[in-house]
PDB file of C-alpha atoms in Angstrom:
ATOM      1  CA  MET P   1      25.086  18.119  -1.620  1.00 63.00           C
ATOM      2  CA  ASP P   2      23.539  17.136   1.694  1.00 72.00           C
ATOM      3  CA  VAL P   3      19.877  17.736   1.958  1.00 77.00           C
ATOM      4  CA  ASP P   4      18.142  18.646   5.245  1.00 82.00           C
ATOM      5  CA  LEU P   5      15.527  16.217   6.299  1.00 84.00           C
ATOM      6  CA  ARG P   6      13.758  18.477   8.585  1.00 87.00           C
ATOM      7  CA  LYS P   7      13.114  20.928   5.572  1.00 87.00           C
ATOM      8  CA  VAL P   8      12.072  18.034   3.308  1.00 87.00           C
ATOM      9  CA  ARG P   9       9.738  16.770   5.951  1.00 86.00           C
ATOM     10  CA  TYR P  10       8.450  20.279   6.335  1.00 88.00           C
ATOM     11  CA  PHE P  11       8.130  20.571   2.519  1.00 90.00           C
ATOM     12  CA  ALA P  12       6.076  17.250   2.450  1.00 90.00           C
ATOM     13  CA  VAL P  13       3.640  18.486   4.965  1.00 90.00           C
ATOM     14  CA  VAL P  14       3.086  21.897   2.891  1.00 91.00           C
ATOM     15  CA  ALA P  15       2.727  19.725  -0.178  1.00 91.00           C
ATOM     16  CA  GLU P  16      -0.052  17.371   1.266  1.00 89.00           C
ATOM     17  CA  GLU P  17      -2.123  20.540   2.785  1.00 90.00           C
ATOM     18  CA  LEU P  18      -1.508  22.860  -0.153  1.00 91.00           C
ATOM     19  CA  HIS P  19      -1.710  25.542   2.706  1.00 90.00           C
ATOM     20  CA  PHE P  20       1.073  27.018   4.656  1.00 90.00           C
ATOM     21  CA  GLY P  21      -1.148  27.722   7.392  1.00 89.00           C
ATOM     22  CA  ARG P  22      -2.586  24.229   7.870  1.00 91.00           C
ATOM     23  CA  ALA P  23       0.705  22.873   7.453  1.00 90.00           C
ATOM     24  CA  ALA P  24       2.152  25.303   9.906  1.00 89.00           C
ATOM     25  CA  GLU P  25      -0.442  24.218  12.484  1.00 90.00           C
ATOM     26  CA  ARG P  26       0.375  20.174  11.667  1.00 89.00           C
ATOM     27  CA  LEU P  27       3.992  20.893  12.312  1.00 88.00           C
ATOM     28  CA  HIS P  28       3.459  23.187  15.492  1.00 89.00           C
ATOM     29  CA  ILE P  29       5.492  26.092  14.191  1.00 89.00           C
ATOM     30  CA  THR P  30       4.677  29.421  13.097  1.00 88.00           C
ATOM     31  CA  GLN P  31       3.622  30.082   9.279  1.00 90.00           C
ATOM     32  CA  PRO P  32       6.540  32.600   8.646  1.00 89.00           C
ATOM     33  CA  VAL P  33       9.312  29.886  10.049  1.00 88.00           C
ATOM     34  CA  LEU P  34       7.729  27.252   7.929  1.00 90.00           C
ATOM     35  CA  SER P  35       7.940  30.056   4.907  1.00 91.00           C
ATOM     36  CA  ARG P  36      11.447  30.849   5.618  1.00 90.00           C
ATOM     37  CA  GLN P  37      12.400  26.851   5.729  1.00 90.00           C
ATOM     38  CA  ILE P  38      10.680  26.299   2.183  1.00 92.00           C
ATOM     39  CA  ARG P  39      12.517  29.274   0.913  1.00 91.00           C
ATOM     40  CA  ALA P  40      15.807  27.590   2.128  1.00 89.00           C
ATOM     41  CA  LEU P  41      15.353  24.499   0.648  1.00 90.00           C
ATOM     42  CA  GLU P  42      14.379  25.975  -2.856  1.00 91.00           C
ATOM     43  CA  LYS P  43      17.632  28.085  -2.540  1.00 90.00           C
ATOM     44  CA  GLU P  44      19.389  24.669  -1.601  1.00 89.00           C
ATOM     45  CA  LEU P  45      17.910  22.646  -4.523  1.00 90.00           C
ATOM     46  CA  SER P  46      18.076  25.800  -6.896  1.00 90.00           C
ATOM     47  CA  ALA P  47      14.290  24.971  -7.704  1.00 91.00           C
ATOM     48  CA  GLN P  48      10.890  26.347  -7.154  1.00 93.00           C
ATOM     49  CA  LEU P  49       8.725  24.234  -5.306  1.00 92.00           C
ATOM     50  CA  PHE P  50       5.450  26.092  -5.074  1.00 92.00           C
ATOM     51  CA  THR P  51       3.669  28.647  -6.813  1.00 91.00           C
ATOM     52  CA  ARG P  52       1.570  30.619  -4.594  1.00 86.00           C
ATOM     53  CA  ASN P  53      -1.000  33.709  -4.754  1.00 83.00           C
ATOM     54  CA  LYS P  54      -3.621  34.944  -2.224  1.00 78.00           C
ATOM     55  CA  GLN P  55      -6.088  32.106  -3.012  1.00 82.00           C
ATOM     56  CA  THR P  56      -4.065  28.907  -3.708  1.00 88.00           C
ATOM     57  CA  THR P  57      -0.824  27.056  -3.512  1.00 91.00           C
ATOM     58  CA  GLU P  58       0.209  24.636  -6.050  1.00 91.00           C
ATOM     59  CA  LEU P  59       3.280  22.481  -6.679  1.00 92.00           C
ATOM     60  CA  THR P  60       5.427  23.237  -9.482  1.00 92.00           C
ATOM     61  CA  ALA P  61       7.033  20.333 -11.752  1.00 92.00           C
ATOM     62  CA  ALA P  62      10.234  20.421  -9.391  1.00 91.00           C
ATOM     63  CA  GLY P  63       7.877  20.221  -6.524  1.00 91.00           C
ATOM     64  CA  ARG P  64       6.199  17.118  -7.786  1.00 91.00           C
ATOM     65  CA  GLN P  65       9.278  15.360  -8.314  1.00 91.00           C
ATOM     66  CA  LEU P  66      10.625  15.990  -5.191  1.00 90.00           C
ATOM     67  CA  LEU P  67       7.380  14.973  -3.213  1.00 88.00           C
ATOM     68  CA  GLU P  68       7.283  11.696  -5.261  1.00 86.00           C
ATOM     69  CA  ASP P  69      11.329  11.188  -4.015  1.00 85.00           C
ATOM     70  CA  ALA P  70      10.619  12.789  -0.662  1.00 83.00           C
ATOM     71  CA  ARG P  71       8.244  10.152   0.791  1.00 80.00           C
ATOM     72  CA  PRO P  72      10.390   6.902   0.414  1.00 77.00           C
ATOM     73  CA  LEU P  73      13.456   9.146   1.492  1.00 79.00           C
ATOM     74  CA  LEU P  74      11.484  10.269   4.908  1.00 78.00           C
ATOM     75  CA  ALA P  75      10.153   6.738   5.492  1.00 74.00           C
ATOM     76  CA  GLY P  76      13.817   5.339   5.396  1.00 73.00           C
ATOM     77  CA  ALA P  77      14.844   7.636   7.601  1.00 74.00           C
ATOM     78  CA  GLN P  78      12.217   6.903  10.331  1.00 75.00           C
ATOM     79  CA  ALA P  79      12.797   3.228   9.479  1.00 67.00           C
ATOM     80  CA  LEU P  80      16.378   3.726  10.394  1.00 71.00           C
ATOM     81  CA  TYR P  81      15.731   5.627  13.766  1.00 72.00           C
ATOM     82  CA  ARG P  82      13.378   2.805  14.812  1.00 68.00           C
ATOM     83  CA  ARG P  83      15.924   0.004  14.067  1.00 67.00           C
ATOM     84  CA  VAL P  84      18.744   1.990  15.715  1.00 72.00           C
ATOM     85  CA  GLN P  85      16.122   2.547  19.029  1.00 69.00           C
ATOM     86  CA  GLN P  86      15.565  -1.254  18.806  1.00 65.00           C
ATOM     87  CA  ALA P  87      19.202  -2.067  18.465  1.00 66.00           C
ATOM     88  CA  ALA P  88      19.985   0.323  21.590  1.00 66.00           C
ATOM     89  CA  LYS P  89      17.409  -1.252  23.796  1.00 59.00           C
ATOM     90  CA  GLY P  90      18.588  -4.778  22.817  1.00 59.00           C
ATOM     91  CA  SER P  91      15.506  -5.577  20.809  1.00 59.00           C
ATOM     92  CA  THR P  92      15.621  -9.056  19.240  1.00 77.00           C
ATOM     93  CA  ALA P  93      12.225  -8.922  17.410  1.00 83.00           C
ATOM     94  CA  PHE P  94      11.758 -10.061  13.849  1.00 92.00           C
ATOM     95  CA  THR P  95       8.096  -9.070  12.496  1.00 92.00           C
ATOM     96  CA  VAL P  96       6.373 -10.255   9.555  1.00 95.00           C
ATOM     97  CA  GLY P  97       3.408  -8.581   7.901  1.00 95.00           C
ATOM     98  CA  PHE P  98       0.818 -10.557   6.008  1.00 94.00           C
ATOM     99  CA  MET P  99      -2.321 -10.208   4.037  1.00 91.00           C
ATOM    100  CA  PRO P 100      -5.554 -11.533   4.575  1.00 87.00           C
ATOM    101  CA  GLY P 101      -5.698 -15.160   2.838  1.00 89.00           C
ATOM    102  CA  ILE P 102      -2.002 -15.905   3.111  1.00 93.00           C
ATOM    103  CA  THR P 103      -0.896 -18.223   5.764  1.00 92.00           C
ATOM    104  CA  VAL P 104       2.382 -17.508   7.226  1.00 95.00           C
ATOM    105  CA  THR P 105       2.561 -20.197  10.011  1.00 95.00           C
ATOM    106  CA  GLY P 106       4.913 -22.670   8.452  1.00 95.00           C
ATOM    107  CA  ALA P 107       7.358 -20.246   7.393  1.00 96.00           C
ATOM    108  CA  VAL P 108       7.160 -18.497  10.944  1.00 96.00           C
ATOM    109  CA  ARG P 109       7.570 -21.771  12.866  1.00 96.00           C
ATOM    110  CA  ALA P 110      10.594 -22.747  10.602  1.00 96.00           C
ATOM    111  CA  PHE P 111      12.222 -19.579  11.047  1.00 96.00           C
ATOM    112  CA  SER P 112      11.481 -19.405  14.978  1.00 95.00           C
ATOM    113  CA  ALA P 113      12.996 -22.878  15.569  1.00 95.00           C
ATOM    114  CA  ARG P 114      16.193 -21.779  13.607  1.00 95.00           C
ATOM    115  CA  HIS P 115      16.315 -18.552  15.922  1.00 93.00           C
ATOM    116  CA  PRO P 116      15.030 -19.240  19.169  1.00 91.00           C
ATOM    117  CA  GLU P 117      16.671 -16.023  20.277  1.00 87.00           C
ATOM    118  CA  LEU P 118      14.424 -14.091  18.268  1.00 88.00           C
ATOM    119  CA  SER P 119      10.824 -12.824  19.165  1.00 88.00           C
ATOM    120  CA  VAL P 120       9.117 -13.437  15.759  1.00 92.00           C
ATOM    121  CA  GLN P 121       5.835 -11.544  15.590  1.00 91.00           C
ATOM    122  CA  VAL P 122       3.220 -11.381  12.621  1.00 94.00           C
ATOM    123  CA  VAL P 123       1.087  -8.237  11.947  1.00 92.00           C
ATOM    124  CA  ARG P 124      -1.735  -8.270   9.643  1.00 92.00           C
ATOM    125  CA  THR P 125      -1.617  -5.860   6.753  1.00 91.00           C
ATOM    126  CA  SER P 126      -4.108  -4.424   4.042  1.00 86.00           C
ATOM    127  CA  TRP P 127      -3.995  -3.534   0.495  1.00 83.00           C
ATOM    128  CA  SER P 128      -3.632   0.203   1.533  1.00 80.00           C
ATOM    129  CA  ASP P 129      -0.869  -0.456   3.995  1.00 84.00           C
ATOM    130  CA  GLN P 130       0.931  -3.597   2.730  1.00 89.00           C
ATOM    131  CA  VAL P 131       4.489  -1.874   1.895  1.00 89.00           C
ATOM    132  CA  GLN P 132       4.053   1.210   4.390  1.00 86.00           C
ATOM    133  CA  GLY P 133       5.253  -0.825   7.310  1.00 87.00           C
ATOM    134  CA  VAL P 134       8.366  -1.990   5.520  1.00 90.00           C
ATOM    135  CA  HIS P 135       9.198   1.321   4.341  1.00 87.00           C
ATOM    136  CA  GLU P 136       8.562   2.854   7.887  1.00 82.00           C
ATOM    137  CA  GLY P 137      10.577   0.005   9.824  1.00 83.00           C
ATOM    138  CA  PHE P 138       7.401  -1.424  11.829  1.00 84.00           C
ATOM    139  CA  LEU P 139       8.183  -4.612   9.705  1.00 92.00           C
ATOM    140  CA  ASP P 140      11.059  -6.802   8.762  1.00 92.00           C
ATOM    141  CA  VAL P 141       9.387  -8.351   5.943  1.00 96.00           C
ATOM    142  CA  SER P 142       5.791  -8.481   4.493  1.00 96.00           C
ATOM    143  CA  TYR P 143       3.845 -10.787   2.207  1.00 96.00           C
ATOM    144  CA  VAL P 144       2.405  -8.477  -0.413  1.00 96.00           C
ATOM    145  CA  ARG P 145      -0.096  -8.794  -3.239  1.00 93.00           C
ATOM    146  CA  LEU P 146       1.131  -7.129  -6.729  1.00 90.00           C
ATOM    147  CA  PRO P 147       0.792  -4.493  -7.980  1.00 87.00           C
ATOM    148  CA  ILE P 148       2.708  -2.498  -5.485  1.00 89.00           C
ATOM    149  CA  ASP P 149       5.201   0.279  -5.876  1.00 86.00           C
ATOM    150  CA  HIS P 150       8.411  -1.549  -6.119  1.00 87.00           C
ATOM    151  CA  ARG P 151      10.523   1.411  -5.409  1.00 85.00           C
ATOM    152  CA  GLY P 152      12.769   0.999  -2.380  1.00 86.00           C
ATOM    153  CA  LEU P 153      11.923  -2.640  -1.804  1.00 92.00           C
ATOM    154  CA  GLU P 154      13.574  -6.157  -2.491  1.00 93.00           C
ATOM    155  CA  LEU P 155      10.744  -8.727  -3.930  1.00 96.00           C
ATOM    156  CA  ARG P 156      11.153 -12.380  -3.687  1.00 96.00           C
ATOM    157  CA  PRO P 157       8.483 -14.104  -5.797  1.00 96.00           C
ATOM    158  CA  LEU P 158       6.331 -16.934  -3.909  1.00 96.00           C
ATOM    159  CA  PHE P 159       3.488 -18.193  -5.645  1.00 95.00           C
ATOM    160  CA  ARG P 160       0.202 -17.055  -7.947  1.00 95.00           C
ATOM    161  CA  GLU P 161      -3.363 -17.584  -7.188  1.00 95.00           C
ATOM    162  CA  PRO P 162      -6.164 -17.327  -9.372  1.00 95.00           C
ATOM    163  CA  ARG P 163      -8.411 -14.109  -8.931  1.00 96.00           C
ATOM    164  CA  VAL P 164     -12.409 -14.653  -8.538  1.00 97.00           C
ATOM    165  CA  ALA P 165     -15.266 -12.228  -9.026  1.00 96.00           C
ATOM    166  CA  VAL P 166     -17.555 -11.550  -5.829  1.00 96.00           C
ATOM    167  CA  VAL P 167     -21.013 -10.709  -6.360  1.00 96.00           C
ATOM    168  CA  PRO P 168     -23.888 -10.659  -4.338  1.00 95.00           C
ATOM    169  CA  ALA P 169     -25.432 -13.994  -3.499  1.00 94.00           C
ATOM    170  CA  GLY P 170     -28.708 -13.778  -5.665  1.00 91.00           C
ATOM    171  CA  HIS P 171     -26.705 -11.982  -8.503  1.00 94.00           C
ATOM    172  CA  ARG P 172     -27.282 -13.229 -12.384  1.00 94.00           C
ATOM    173  CA  LEU P 173     -23.536 -14.618 -12.463  1.00 95.00           C
ATOM    174  CA  ALA P 174     -23.583 -16.240  -8.854  1.00 94.00           C
ATOM    175  CA  ASP P 175     -24.196 -19.702  -9.955  1.00 93.00           C
ATOM    176  CA  LYS P 176     -21.976 -19.548 -13.155  1.00 95.00           C
ATOM    177  CA  GLU P 177     -19.363 -22.125 -13.028  1.00 95.00           C
ATOM    178  CA  SER P 178     -17.097 -19.463 -14.458  1.00 95.00           C
ATOM    179  CA  ILE P 179     -16.980 -16.077 -16.194  1.00 96.00           C
ATOM    180  CA  VAL P 180     -15.169 -13.751 -18.436  1.00 96.00           C
ATOM    181  CA  ILE P 181     -14.210 -10.037 -17.519  1.00 94.00           C
ATOM    182  CA  ALA P 182     -16.415  -8.738 -20.010  1.00 93.00           C
ATOM    183  CA  ASP P 183     -19.226 -10.397 -18.021  1.00 94.00           C
ATOM    184  CA  LEU P 184     -18.778  -7.798 -15.445  1.00 93.00           C
ATOM    185  CA  ALA P 185     -18.936  -4.627 -17.872  1.00 91.00           C
ATOM    186  CA  PRO P 186     -22.220  -3.555 -16.624  1.00 91.00           C
ATOM    187  CA  GLU P 187     -21.307  -3.883 -13.029  1.00 91.00           C
ATOM    188  CA  ARG P 188     -19.754  -1.484 -10.543  1.00 89.00           C
ATOM    189  CA  LEU P 189     -16.490  -2.158  -9.143  1.00 91.00           C
ATOM    190  CA  LEU P 190     -16.004  -1.056  -5.456  1.00 91.00           C
ATOM    191  CA  GLN P 191     -12.280  -1.051  -5.790  1.00 89.00           C
ATOM    192  CA  ASP P 192      -9.381   1.034  -7.555  1.00 85.00           C
ATOM    193  CA  PRO P 193      -9.571   0.202 -11.275  1.00 86.00           C
ATOM    194  CA  ASP P 194      -5.969   0.058 -11.480  1.00 84.00           C
ATOM    195  CA  ALA P 195      -5.823  -2.943  -9.265  1.00 85.00           C
ATOM    196  CA  VAL P 196      -7.976  -4.901 -11.955  1.00 90.00           C
ATOM    197  CA  PRO P 197      -6.600  -3.230 -15.358  1.00 89.00           C
ATOM    198  CA  GLU P 198      -8.340  -6.015 -17.191  1.00 91.00           C
ATOM    199  CA  TRP P 199     -11.694  -4.509 -15.985  1.00 90.00           C
ATOM    200  CA  ARG P 200     -10.391  -0.892 -16.284  1.00 88.00           C
ATOM    201  CA  ASP P 201      -9.564  -1.363 -19.971  1.00 89.00           C
ATOM    202  CA  LEU P 202     -12.734  -3.054 -20.923  1.00 88.00           C
ATOM    203  CA  PRO P 203     -14.123  -0.631 -24.017  1.00 84.00           C
ATOM    204  CA  GLU P 204     -17.820  -0.461 -22.205  1.00 79.00           C
ATOM    205  CA  ARG P 205     -18.112  -0.012 -18.450  1.00 77.00           C
ATOM    206  CA  THR P 206     -21.742   1.201 -18.213  1.00 71.00           C
ATOM    207  CA  GLY P 207     -22.563  -0.046 -14.625  1.00 65.00           C
ATOM    208  CA  ASP P 208     -19.584   1.935 -13.390  1.00 63.00           C
ATOM    209  CA  GLU P 209     -20.193   4.884 -15.709  1.00 58.00           C
ATOM    210  CA  GLU P 210     -23.830   5.356 -14.663  1.00 56.00           C
ATOM    211  CA  ALA P 211     -23.220   4.917 -10.808  1.00 59.00           C
ATOM    212  CA  GLY P 212     -21.373   8.173 -10.149  1.00 63.00           C
ATOM    213  CA  PRO P 213     -18.287   8.619  -7.515  1.00 69.00           C
ATOM    214  CA  ARG P 214     -16.767   5.143  -6.413  1.00 73.00           C
ATOM    215  CA  PRO P 215     -17.548   4.927  -2.490  1.00 76.00           C
ATOM    216  CA  SER P 216     -14.503   4.598  -0.288  1.00 79.00           C
ATOM    217  CA  PHE P 217     -13.806   1.491   1.960  1.00 82.00           C
ATOM    218  CA  ALA P 218     -11.084   1.188   4.449  1.00 75.00           C
ATOM    219  CA  THR P 219     -11.189  -2.620   4.453  1.00 83.00           C
ATOM    220  CA  VAL P 220     -12.333  -5.842   2.728  1.00 86.00           C
ATOM    221  CA  GLU P 221     -14.991  -6.431   5.298  1.00 89.00           C
ATOM    222  CA  GLU P 222     -16.472  -3.191   4.307  1.00 90.00           C
ATOM    223  CA  LYS P 223     -16.311  -3.922   0.410  1.00 90.00           C
ATOM    224  CA  LEU P 224     -18.009  -7.311   1.071  1.00 92.00           C
ATOM    225  CA  GLU P 225     -20.559  -5.722   3.198  1.00 93.00           C
ATOM    226  CA  HIS P 226     -21.514  -3.296   0.578  1.00 92.00           C
ATOM    227  CA  VAL P 227     -21.479  -6.003  -2.141  1.00 94.00           C
ATOM    228  CA  ALA P 228     -24.035  -7.808   0.063  1.00 93.00           C
ATOM    229  CA  THR P 229     -26.427  -5.002   0.749  1.00 92.00           C
ATOM    230  CA  SER P 230     -25.944  -2.419  -1.913  1.00 88.00           C
ATOM    231  CA  GLY P 231     -24.585  -4.438  -4.640  1.00 87.00           C
ATOM    232  CA  GLY P 232     -21.515  -3.894  -6.790  1.00 90.00           C
ATOM    233  CA  VAL P 233     -18.531  -6.639  -7.338  1.00 94.00           C
ATOM    234  CA  LEU P 234     -15.012  -7.351  -6.388  1.00 95.00           C
ATOM    235  CA  VAL P 235     -12.095  -8.854  -7.923  1.00 95.00           C
ATOM    236  CA  LEU P 236     -10.004 -10.767  -5.614  1.00 94.00           C
ATOM    237  CA  PRO P 237      -7.432 -13.585  -5.277  1.00 94.00           C
ATOM    238  CA  LEU P 238      -9.217 -16.687  -4.500  1.00 94.00           C
ATOM    239  CA  SER P 239      -7.664 -16.996  -1.034  1.00 93.00           C
ATOM    240  CA  THR P 240      -9.004 -13.444  -0.039  1.00 92.00           C
ATOM    241  CA  ALA P 241     -12.463 -14.330  -1.193  1.00 92.00           C
ATOM    242  CA  THR P 242     -12.186 -17.707   0.489  1.00 91.00           C
ATOM    243  CA  TYR P 243     -10.908 -16.115   3.827  1.00 90.00           C
ATOM    244  CA  TYR P 244     -14.155 -14.049   4.561  1.00 88.00           C
ATOM    245  CA  ILE P 245     -17.287 -16.123   5.264  1.00 84.00           C
ATOM    246  CA  HIS P 246     -20.217 -14.289   4.282  1.00 88.00           C
ATOM    247  CA  THR P 247     -23.299 -16.298   3.342  1.00 90.00           C
ATOM    248  CA  ASP P 248     -24.675 -13.349   1.389  1.00 94.00           C
ATOM    249  CA  VAL P 249     -21.975 -13.049  -1.133  1.00 95.00           C
ATOM    250  CA  ALA P 250     -20.537 -15.589  -4.104  1.00 95.00           C
ATOM    251  CA  HIS P 251     -17.428 -16.043  -5.662  1.00 95.00           C
ATOM    252  CA  VAL P 252     -17.133 -16.971  -9.311  1.00 96.00           C
ATOM    253  CA  PRO P 253     -13.823 -17.916 -11.222  1.00 96.00           C
ATOM    254  CA  ILE P 254     -12.733 -15.488 -14.132  1.00 97.00           C
ATOM    255  CA  ASP P 255     -11.281 -17.371 -17.082  1.00 95.00           C
ATOM    256  CA  ASP P 256      -9.662 -14.770 -19.010  1.00 92.00           C
ATOM    257  CA  ILE P 257      -7.451 -12.586 -16.445  1.00 93.00           C
ATOM    258  CA  GLY P 258      -4.140 -13.477 -15.142  1.00 92.00           C
ATOM    259  CA  PRO P 259      -3.474 -14.701 -11.499  1.00 95.00           C
ATOM    260  CA  ASN P 260      -2.528 -12.447  -8.408  1.00 94.00           C
ATOM    261  CA  GLU P 261       1.199 -12.749  -7.704  1.00 95.00           C
ATOM    262  CA  VAL P 262       2.297 -12.999  -3.976  1.00 96.00           C
ATOM    263  CA  CYS P 263       5.828 -11.801  -3.164  1.00 96.00           C
ATOM    264  CA  LEU P 264       7.830 -11.349   0.012  1.00 97.00           C
ATOM    265  CA  ALA P 265       9.094  -7.671   0.425  1.00 96.00           C
ATOM    266  CA  TRP P 266      11.756  -5.829   2.603  1.00 95.00           C
ATOM    267  CA  SER P 267      13.492  -2.838   2.560  1.00 90.00           C
ATOM    268  CA  ALA P 268      16.117  -2.679  -0.316  1.00 88.00           C
ATOM    269  CA  GLY P 269      18.570  -0.805   1.708  1.00 79.00           C
ATOM    270  CA  ARG P 270      18.968  -3.443   4.424  1.00 85.00           C
ATOM    271  CA  ARG P 271      21.699  -6.054   4.496  1.00 84.00           C
ATOM    272  CA  SER P 272      20.678  -8.152   7.186  1.00 88.00           C
ATOM    273  CA  PRO P 273      21.118 -12.307   6.480  1.00 92.00           C
ATOM    274  CA  LEU P 274      17.944 -12.945   8.423  1.00 93.00           C
ATOM    275  CA  LEU P 275      16.027 -11.077   5.482  1.00 94.00           C
ATOM    276  CA  SER P 276      17.161 -13.482   2.797  1.00 94.00           C
ATOM    277  CA  GLU P 277      17.170 -16.399   5.209  1.00 96.00           C
ATOM    278  CA  PHE P 278      13.522 -15.765   6.050  1.00 96.00           C
ATOM    279  CA  ALA P 279      12.778 -15.298   2.214  1.00 96.00           C
ATOM    280  CA  ASP P 280      14.299 -18.662   1.550  1.00 96.00           C
ATOM    281  CA  ILE P 281      12.183 -20.255   3.915  1.00 96.00           C
ATOM    282  CA  ALA P 282       9.005 -18.650   2.806  1.00 96.00           C
ATOM    283  CA  ALA P 283       9.929 -19.742  -0.894  1.00 95.00           C
ATOM    284  CA  ALA P 284      10.168 -23.253   0.206  1.00 94.00           C
ATOM    285  CA  GLN P 285       6.831 -23.505   1.932  1.00 87.00           C
ATOM    286  CA  ARG P 286       4.939 -22.896  -1.145  1.00 73.00           C
TER     287      ARG P 286
END
């Protein structure tokens, strides 16, 4: 069967808001029209997507599954639109995303030398959006740090690097030659614990449990400032830790955790030979 992407987009907004009125405002349509579109989508899929009463709107199991699948579907459609528009305008750009601490100069120069007709551009990404640009068509390829959601992506492993603990300069661990992950159990981790599963799985994490809700940060710079001024620790790849010059923090090698893996990512649905060519060049640079 064919799925109407417009209805899927409407559904995704309602699923994000869990409120038909706010979703209708975001979509610039009336609430009755939105409700009809959702009912039509439920009929097409033969599944109830939401449970509603006067107080709440909640996703059903089918709704949660659709939301999981809808995000890459909508991103892929947006990326398709962007690439078609670029081709229609005669655009010859090739855009490379990169994370802080990862040097892409050599690969970009080598690729540019092979393809002087292309305008090769680089875009700095972050932990939170390192694959988003690929899904949405802003980036042709992106250097990413694992772990990421692999769905919809092709990955080429490039290299691995050790991870270090970033602590305040006067911290009890700052002058150590190296530590083990258990040494961080009394500390407050200032990042998503899923990014550091070795720390997350420690049997006792007294510092984190006593500190209350974890603060939210948009950038590594904000996290480093918090380490320096208010305490807490980070676990970062070595090149990321050394990329930022901050005299009020120190980084210490961690002996008993695995390295961070860096890969090149691109959309799994694309078959341009330029993608695999750039991947070969990037792999040869390491």
